[in-house]
Coordinates of C-alpha atoms in Angstrom, one line a residue:
Chain A
X1 CA 0.0 0.0 0.0
X2 CA 2.8 2.4 1.0
X3 CA 4.7 1.6 -2.2
X4 CA 1.6 2.1 -4.2
X5 CA 1.0 5.5 -2.6
X6 CA 4.7 6.4 -3.2
X7 CA 4.4 5.4 -6.9
X8 CA 1.1 7.1 -7.6
X9 CA 1.3 10.3 -5.5
X10 CA 3.5 12.1 -8.0
X11 CA 1.7 11.3 -11.2
X12 CA -1.8 11.9 -9.6
X13 CA -0.5 15.3 -8.3
X14 CA 0.7 16.3 -11.8
X15 CA -2.6 15.2 -13.4
X16 CA -4.6 17.2 -10.8
X17 CA -2.5 20.3 -11.4
X18 CA -2.8 19.9 -15.1
X19 CA -6.6 19.6 -14.8
X20 CA -6.6 22.8 -12.6
X21 CA -4.6 24.6 -15.3
X22 CA -7.0 23.4 -18.1
X23 CA -10.1 24.2 -16.2
X24 CA -8.8 27.5 -14.9
X25 CA -7.4 28.8 -18.3
X26 CA -9.7 27.3 -20.9
X27 CA -13.0 26.0 -19.4
X28 CA -14.0 28.7 -16.9
X29 CA -15.3 32.0 -18.2
X30 CA -13.6 35.3 -17.4
X31 CA -15.2 37.3 -14.6
X32 CA -17.7 40.1 -15.4
X33 CA -15.7 42.7 -13.5
X34 CA -12.1 41.5 -13.3
X35 CA -11.9 39.7 -16.6
X36 CA -9.0 37.1 -16.9
X37 CA -7.4 38.4 -13.7
X38 CA -10.0 36.5 -11.7
X39 CA -8.4 33.2 -12.9
X40 CA -5.9 33.8 -10.1
X41 CA -8.6 32.7 -7.7
X42 CA -7.9 29.1 -8.8
X43 CA -4.3 29.4 -7.6
X44 CA -4.0 32.0 -4.8
X45 CA -6.6 30.7 -2.2
X46 CA -5.4 27.1 -2.7
X47 CA -1.7 28.1 -2.1
X48 CA -2.8 30.0 1.0
X49 CA -4.7 27.0 2.2
X50 CA -1.6 24.8 1.9
X51 CA 0.7 27.5 3.4
X52 CA -1.4 28.4 6.4
X53 CA -3.5 25.4 7.3
X54 CA -1.9 22.2 5.8
X55 CA 1.7 23.0 6.4
X56 CA 1.5 24.9 9.6
X57 CA -1.2 22.5 10.9
X58 CA 1.0 19.5 10.1
X59 CA 4.0 21.1 11.7
X60 CA 2.0 22.2 14.8
X61 CA 0.5 18.7 15.4
X62 CA 3.8 17.0 14.8
X63 CA 5.6 19.4 17.2
X64 CA 2.9 19.1 19.9
X65 CA 3.2 15.3 19.7
X66 CA 7.0 15.5 19.8
X67 CA 6.8 17.5 23.0
X68 CA 4.5 14.9 24.6
X69 CA 6.9 12.4 26.1
X70 CA 4.8 9.3 25.2
X71 CA 4.7 10.1 21.5
X72 CA 8.1 11.7 21.2
X73 CA 10.0 10.4 18.1
X74 CA 12.5 11.5 15.5
X75 CA 9.9 10.9 12.8
X76 CA 7.7 13.7 14.2
X77 CA 10.6 16.1 14.4
X78 CA 11.4 15.4 10.8
X79 CA 7.7 15.8 9.7
X80 CA 7.5 19.2 11.5
X81 CA 10.8 20.3 9.9
X82 CA 9.8 19.3 6.4
X83 CA 6.3 20.8 6.7
X84 CA 7.8 24.1 7.8
X85 CA 10.2 24.1 4.8
X86 CA 7.2 23.4 2.5
X87 CA 5.3 26.2 4.3
X88 CA 8.0 28.7 3.5
X89 CA 7.7 27.9 -0.2
X90 CA 3.9 28.1 -0.2
X91 CA 3.8 31.3 1.8
X92 CA 6.2 32.9 -0.7
X93 CA 4.0 31.7 -3.6
X94 CA 0.9 33.0 -1.8
X95 CA 2.4 36.5 -1.4
X96 CA 3.7 36.5 -5.0
X97 CA 0.4 35.5 -6.5
X98 CA -1.4 38.0 -4.3
X99 CA 1.0 40.7 -5.4
X100 CA 0.4 39.9 -9.1
X101 CA -3.4 40.3 -8.4
X102 CA -2.9 43.4 -6.3
X103 CA -1.0 45.4 -8.9
X104 CA -3.8 45.8 -11.5
X105 CA -6.6 45.7 -8.8
X106 CA -5.2 48.0 -6.1
X107 CA -2.6 49.7 -8.2
X108 CA 0.3 48.6 -6.0
X109 CA 2.5 45.4 -5.6
X110 CA 2.3 45.7 -1.9
X111 CA -0.2 47.3 0.5
X112 CA 0.1 47.7 4.3
X113 CA -3.0 45.5 4.7
X114 CA -3.7 43.4 7.7
X115 CA -3.8 40.1 5.8
X116 CA -0.7 40.8 3.7
X117 CA 1.3 42.0 6.6
X118 CA 0.3 39.1 9.0
X119 CA 1.0 36.6 6.2
X120 CA 4.5 38.1 5.6
X121 CA 5.1 38.0 9.4
X122 CA 4.1 34.3 9.3
X123 CA 6.6 33.7 6.5
X124 CA 9.4 35.4 8.5
X125 CA 8.4 33.2 11.5
X126 CA 8.8 30.1 9.3
X127 CA 12.2 31.4 8.0
X128 CA 13.1 31.9 11.7
X129 CA 12.4 28.3 12.4
X130 CA 14.7 27.2 9.6
X131 CA 17.5 29.5 11.0
X132 CA 16.8 28.2 14.5
X133 CA 17.3 24.6 13.4
X134 CA 20.6 25.5 11.7
X135 CA 21.9 27.2 14.9
X136 CA 22.7 24.0 16.8
X137 CA 24.2 20.6 15.9
X138 CA 22.7 18.7 18.8
X139 CA 19.7 16.9 17.3
X140 CA 17.9 16.6 20.6
X141 CA 18.2 20.3 21.4
X142 CA 17.3 21.2 17.8
X143 CA 14.2 19.1 17.9
X144 CA 13.0 20.4 21.3
X145 CA 13.6 24.1 20.5
X146 CA 12.0 23.7 17.0
X147 CA 8.9 22.1 18.5
X148 CA 8.4 24.9 21.0
X149 CA 9.1 27.5 18.3
X150 CA 6.4 26.0 16.0
X151 CA 3.8 26.1 18.8
X152 CA 4.6 29.8 19.4
X153 CA 4.6 30.6 15.7
X154 CA 1.2 28.8 15.2
X155 CA -0.4 31.5 17.4
X156 CA -0.1 33.7 14.3
X157 CA -2.2 31.5 12.1
X158 CA -5.6 32.5 13.6
X159 CA -4.4 36.1 13.5
X160 CA -3.8 35.8 9.7
X161 CA -7.2 33.9 9.3
X162 CA -9.3 36.5 11.2
X163 CA -7.3 39.6 10.1
X164 CA -9.8 40.4 7.3
X165 CA -12.6 40.3 9.8
X166 CA -10.9 42.1 12.7
X167 CA -9.3 44.9 10.9
X168 CA -11.3 45.3 7.6
X169 CA -8.4 46.7 5.6
X170 CA -7.9 46.3 1.8
X171 CA -8.0 42.6 1.4
X172 CA -11.4 41.2 0.8
X173 CA -13.2 38.9 3.2
X174 CA -13.4 35.2 2.7
X175 CA -13.4 34.3 -1.1
X176 CA -15.3 31.0 -1.1
X177 CA -17.7 31.1 1.9
X178 CA -19.4 34.0 3.7
X179 CA -19.2 34.1 7.5
X180 CA -22.6 32.2 7.6
X181 CA -21.2 29.4 5.3
X182 CA -23.0 30.7 2.2
X183 CA -21.1 29.7 -1.0
X184 CA -19.9 32.7 -3.0
X185 CA -18.8 30.9 -6.1
X186 CA -21.0 28.7 -8.3
X187 CA -21.0 26.3 -11.2
X188 CA -17.8 25.4 -13.1
X189 CA -15.9 28.2 -11.2
X190 CA -16.7 26.4 -7.9
X191 CA -15.7 23.0 -9.3
X192 CA -12.4 24.4 -10.6
X193 CA -11.7 26.0 -7.2
X194 CA -12.4 22.6 -5.6
X195 CA -10.1 20.8 -8.0
X196 CA -7.3 23.4 -7.3
X197 CA -7.6 22.9 -3.6
X198 CA -7.3 19.1 -4.1
X199 CA -4.4 19.5 -6.5
X200 CA -2.4 21.8 -4.3
X201 CA -3.1 19.6 -1.2
X202 CA -1.7 16.7 -3.2
X203 CA 1.3 18.8 -4.2
X204 CA 1.9 19.5 -0.5
X205 CA 1.7 15.8 0.4
X206 CA 4.1 14.9 -2.5
X207 CA 6.6 17.6 -1.5
X208 CA 6.4 16.7 2.1
X209 CA 6.9 13.0 1.3
X210 CA 9.9 13.7 -0.9
X211 CA 11.5 16.1 1.6
X212 CA 10.9 13.6 4.4
X213 CA 12.7 10.8 2.5
X214 CA 15.6 13.2 1.7
X215 CA 15.9 14.1 5.4
X216 CA 15.7 10.5 6.5
X217 CA 18.4 9.5 4.0
X218 CA 20.6 12.4 5.3
X219 CA 20.1 11.2 8.8
X220 CA 21.0 7.6 7.8
X221 CA 24.2 8.9 6.0
X222 CA 25.2 10.9 9.1
X223 CA 24.7 7.8 11.3
X224 CA 26.7 5.7 8.9
X225 CA 29.6 8.2 8.9
X226 CA 29.6 8.2 12.7
X227 CA 29.4 4.4 12.8
X228 CA 32.3 4.0 10.3
X229 CA 34.5 6.5 12.3
X230 CA 33.8 4.5 15.5
X231 CA 34.7 1.2 13.6
X232 CA 38.0 2.8 12.5
X233 CA 38.8 3.8 16.1
X234 CA 38.0 0.3 17.4
X235 CA 40.2 -1.3 14.8
X236 CA 43.0 1.1 15.6
X237 CA 42.6 0.0 19.2
X238 CA 42.8 -3.6 18.3
X239 CA 45.9 -3.1 16.1
Chain B
X1 CA 6.3 28.9 41.8
X2 CA 5.7 32.6 42.9
X3 CA 8.5 32.3 45.5
X4 CA 10.9 31.0 42.8
X5 CA 9.7 33.8 40.4
X6 CA 10.4 36.5 43.0
X7 CA 13.8 34.9 43.8
X8 CA 14.9 34.8 40.2
X9 CA 13.5 38.3 39.4
X10 CA 15.4 39.6 42.5
X11 CA 18.6 37.9 41.4
X12 CA 18.3 39.3 37.8
X13 CA 17.5 42.8 39.0
X14 CA 20.3 42.8 41.5
X15 CA 22.8 41.7 38.8
X16 CA 21.5 44.6 36.6
X17 CA 21.6 47.1 39.4
X18 CA 25.2 46.2 40.2
X19 CA 26.5 46.1 36.7
X20 CA 24.6 49.3 35.7
X21 CA 24.5 48.2 32.1
X22 CA 20.9 49.2 31.8
X23 CA 21.6 52.7 33.2
X24 CA 24.8 53.5 31.5
X25 CA 24.6 51.6 28.2
X26 CA 21.1 50.5 27.2
X27 CA 19.0 53.5 28.2
X28 CA 21.5 56.0 26.6
X29 CA 21.5 53.9 23.5
X30 CA 17.7 54.1 23.4
X31 CA 17.7 57.9 23.8
X32 CA 20.3 58.1 21.0
X33 CA 18.2 55.9 18.8
X34 CA 15.2 58.1 19.5
X35 CA 17.1 61.2 18.6
X36 CA 18.4 59.6 15.4
X37 CA 14.8 58.5 14.5
X38 CA 13.8 62.1 14.8
X39 CA 16.8 63.2 12.7
X40 CA 15.9 60.6 10.0
X41 CA 12.4 62.2 9.8
X42 CA 13.8 65.7 9.4
X43 CA 13.3 68.8 11.5
X44 CA 9.8 69.5 10.0
X45 CA 8.3 66.0 10.5
X46 CA 10.1 65.1 13.7
X47 CA 7.9 67.5 15.7
X48 CA 4.7 65.8 14.4
X49 CA 3.5 63.4 17.1
X50 CA 1.7 61.0 14.6
X51 CA 5.1 59.4 13.9
X52 CA 6.2 59.4 17.6
X53 CA 4.3 56.2 18.8
X54 CA 5.8 54.1 16.0
X55 CA 9.3 55.5 16.6
X56 CA 8.9 55.0 20.4
X57 CA 8.1 51.3 19.9
X58 CA 10.8 50.9 17.3
X59 CA 13.4 52.1 19.8
X60 CA 11.7 50.0 22.6
X61 CA 12.1 46.8 20.5
X62 CA 15.8 47.6 20.0
X63 CA 16.2 48.1 23.7
X64 CA 14.2 44.9 24.4
X65 CA 16.5 42.9 22.1
X66 CA 19.6 44.1 24.1
X67 CA 17.9 43.4 27.4
X68 CA 16.8 39.9 26.4
X69 CA 20.3 39.1 25.3
X70 CA 21.5 40.3 28.7
X71 CA 18.8 38.4 30.6
X72 CA 19.9 35.1 28.8
X73 CA 23.6 36.0 29.2
X74 CA 23.2 35.9 32.9
X75 CA 22.0 32.3 32.7
X76 CA 25.0 31.4 30.5
X77 CA 27.6 32.5 33.1
X78 CA 29.7 29.5 34.1
X79 CA 28.1 27.4 36.8
X80 CA 24.7 29.2 36.7
X81 CA 22.8 26.4 35.0
X82 CA 24.4 23.7 37.2
X83 CA 23.5 25.7 40.3
X84 CA 19.9 26.1 39.2
X85 CA 19.7 22.4 38.4
X86 CA 21.1 21.5 41.8
X87 CA 18.6 23.7 43.5
X88 CA 15.7 22.0 41.7
X89 CA 13.8 25.2 41.0
X90 CA 10.5 25.1 39.3
X91 CA 11.1 26.0 35.6
X92 CA 7.7 27.9 35.4
X93 CA 8.9 30.0 38.4
X94 CA 12.2 30.7 36.7
X95 CA 10.4 31.8 33.5
X96 CA 8.0 34.1 35.5
X97 CA 10.9 35.5 37.4
X98 CA 12.9 36.3 34.2
X99 CA 9.8 37.8 32.7
X100 CA 9.2 40.0 35.7
X101 CA 12.8 41.2 35.8
X102 CA 12.8 41.9 32.1
X103 CA 9.5 43.7 32.3
X104 CA 10.7 45.9 35.2
X105 CA 13.8 46.8 33.1
X106 CA 11.7 47.6 30.1
X107 CA 9.3 49.8 32.2
X108 CA 12.2 51.7 33.6
X109 CA 13.6 52.3 30.1
X110 CA 10.2 53.3 28.8
X111 CA 9.9 56.0 31.4
X112 CA 13.0 57.7 30.0
X113 CA 12.1 57.0 26.4
X114 CA 8.5 58.4 26.8
X115 CA 10.1 61.5 28.3
X116 CA 12.4 61.6 25.3
X117 CA 9.3 61.3 23.0
X118 CA 7.7 64.3 24.7
X119 CA 10.9 66.3 24.5
X120 CA 12.2 65.4 21.0
X121 CA 9.1 64.3 19.1
X122 CA 6.6 66.7 20.8
X123 CA 4.0 64.1 21.8
X124 CA 1.3 65.7 24.0
X125 CA 2.1 65.1 27.7
X126 CA -1.6 64.3 28.5
X127 CA -1.9 61.8 25.7
X128 CA 1.4 60.2 26.6
X129 CA 0.2 59.7 30.2
X130 CA -3.0 58.3 28.9
X131 CA -1.0 55.8 26.9
X132 CA 1.0 54.7 30.0
X133 CA -1.2 51.7 31.0
X134 CA -1.1 50.3 27.4
X135 CA 2.6 50.8 27.2
X136 CA 3.1 49.0 30.6
X137 CA 0.9 46.1 29.3
X138 CA 2.6 45.9 25.9
X139 CA 6.1 45.9 27.5
X140 CA 5.0 43.1 29.8
X141 CA 3.8 41.1 26.8
X142 CA 7.2 41.8 25.0
X143 CA 9.0 40.6 28.1
X144 CA 6.9 37.4 28.2
X145 CA 7.5 36.7 24.5
X146 CA 11.1 37.9 24.6
X147 CA 12.1 35.6 27.5
X148 CA 10.8 32.6 25.5
X149 CA 12.5 33.6 22.3
X150 CA 15.7 34.4 24.2
X151 CA 15.7 30.9 25.7
X152 CA 14.9 29.4 22.3
X153 CA 17.8 31.1 20.6
X154 CA 20.3 30.7 23.5
X155 CA 23.7 29.5 22.3
X156 CA 26.6 30.5 20.1
X157 CA 24.6 32.6 17.6
X158 CA 22.2 34.3 20.0
X159 CA 23.1 37.9 19.0
X160 CA 22.2 37.3 15.3
X161 CA 19.5 34.6 15.8
X162 CA 17.4 36.4 18.4
X163 CA 16.3 39.3 16.2
X164 CA 15.4 36.9 13.4
X165 CA 13.2 34.7 15.5
X166 CA 11.8 37.3 17.9
X167 CA 11.0 40.3 15.7
X168 CA 8.2 38.6 13.6
X169 CA 6.6 37.5 16.9
X170 CA 6.9 41.0 18.3
X171 CA 5.3 42.6 15.3
X172 CA 1.6 42.1 16.4
X173 CA 2.5 43.4 19.8
X174 CA 4.2 46.4 18.4
X175 CA 1.3 47.2 16.1
X176 CA -1.2 46.9 18.9
X177 CA 1.0 49.0 21.2
X178 CA 1.5 51.7 18.6
X179 CA -2.2 51.8 17.7
X180 CA -3.2 52.2 21.3
X181 CA -0.6 54.9 21.8
X182 CA -2.0 56.7 18.7
X183 CA -5.6 56.3 20.1
X184 CA -4.4 57.8 23.5
X185 CA -2.9 60.8 21.7
X186 CA -5.5 61.5 19.1
X187 CA -8.6 59.7 20.3
X188 CA -10.1 56.3 19.1
X189 CA -10.8 52.8 20.3
X190 CA -8.2 52.0 22.9
X191 CA -9.8 48.8 24.2
X192 CA -9.6 46.8 20.9
X193 CA -5.8 47.0 21.0
X194 CA -5.7 46.3 24.7
X195 CA -7.6 43.1 24.1
X196 CA -5.0 41.9 21.6
X197 CA -2.1 42.7 23.9
X198 CA -3.9 41.1 26.9
X199 CA -4.6 37.9 24.9
X200 CA -1.0 37.8 23.7
X201 CA 0.3 38.3 27.2
X202 CA -1.8 35.5 28.6
X203 CA -1.0 33.2 25.7
X204 CA 2.8 33.8 26.1
X205 CA 2.7 33.4 29.8
X206 CA 0.7 30.2 29.5
X207 CA 3.1 28.7 26.9
X208 CA 6.1 29.8 28.9
X209 CA 4.8 28.3 32.1
X210 CA 4.1 25.0 30.3
X211 CA 7.2 24.8 28.1
X212 CA 10.0 26.7 29.7
X213 CA 11.2 23.5 31.4
X214 CA 11.6 21.9 28.0
X215 CA 13.9 24.8 26.9
X216 CA 15.8 24.6 30.2
X217 CA 16.4 20.9 29.7
X218 CA 17.8 21.5 26.2

């Protein structure tokens, strides 16, 4: 089953992304007010979903479980680390696509808007996590500090989510649902949006899996190097 | 826990009082930074108090970074960690003590910096006094967050790592503090920003009480 998932995850992700591109660029109509610019709605919210909720959510759960003595394991630390790395990429893509949409709509690449600013702060927090992990060589210390840091950084996620409601600055409110769960997008546009969310969620899973395997291999190589050095020392002792 | 907190806070404040680093180095640096901020704005704009709250908090965060480094530096002195481990002090108490000491240091610095803001940046004295409770609370939240981030980044690269990991986390506190200062000066909803700072203060204190032991162990 695991091997099947490994083999299929990549191709399925690519197909889902291709379907999103096809639906978004050729099947869906342009918006009445925004024209073709509205097609960014099939990319930007899905990227934000992965950046804020999937990546940070995964890292937060893995970190909380790592700190719990009964569930503590190296696997959880690696998952948190990899999820945060993926998060940095997706936060950057979210900000870039938002900026591309903002220039023609608001007239500026960047606005001091509550949603934009809080997302940028979240991106810097994620970068801080990567810097923090590089600051120490002790795997145990690195994992513990990283886990605490993720839990602290996660406080910012609800701030980003509710920023459009709390401060009512330039960024519009929720794009898909109203506050009372009323759907704002219909027909083929809604289906394309749904496909984009699935496609980018799969992309997250694929990247996370690939990054995790790389990290696990790196750990194995480091262990092997230490083991070989110890063997050499033992042999020197025997000789 | 409270006894340990008072013990640790007393120890940190005594170290600070004897070394006089806050008085002779950090506070003068803050005043200098405030003066330079005014110069950067230019003589015409420096006197406009709408920029003053932001500049005040910008300087406060620089001072806070220096003091957090100092606060963690005390713990890194040879033998300190071993002594604390031998005493078996409650980590939550140690955290609260360090927060209290840092908050007191920041409050003392803020008194001088607020006077500097009135003098150099021409903030209205009445509005500045109105802003005092929100400044006190924001600085307490900064101390609570800063103590955690200081412990997280403790090690060889603290001086460069601390600003990177702490500043993004300070940003919401600084925005809230600045907005409430502006509201105190020019009128507006003060309580909204107070709520944010209060929630952040409680959240950081809660996380710190629960997890400071994990950082001490590492």
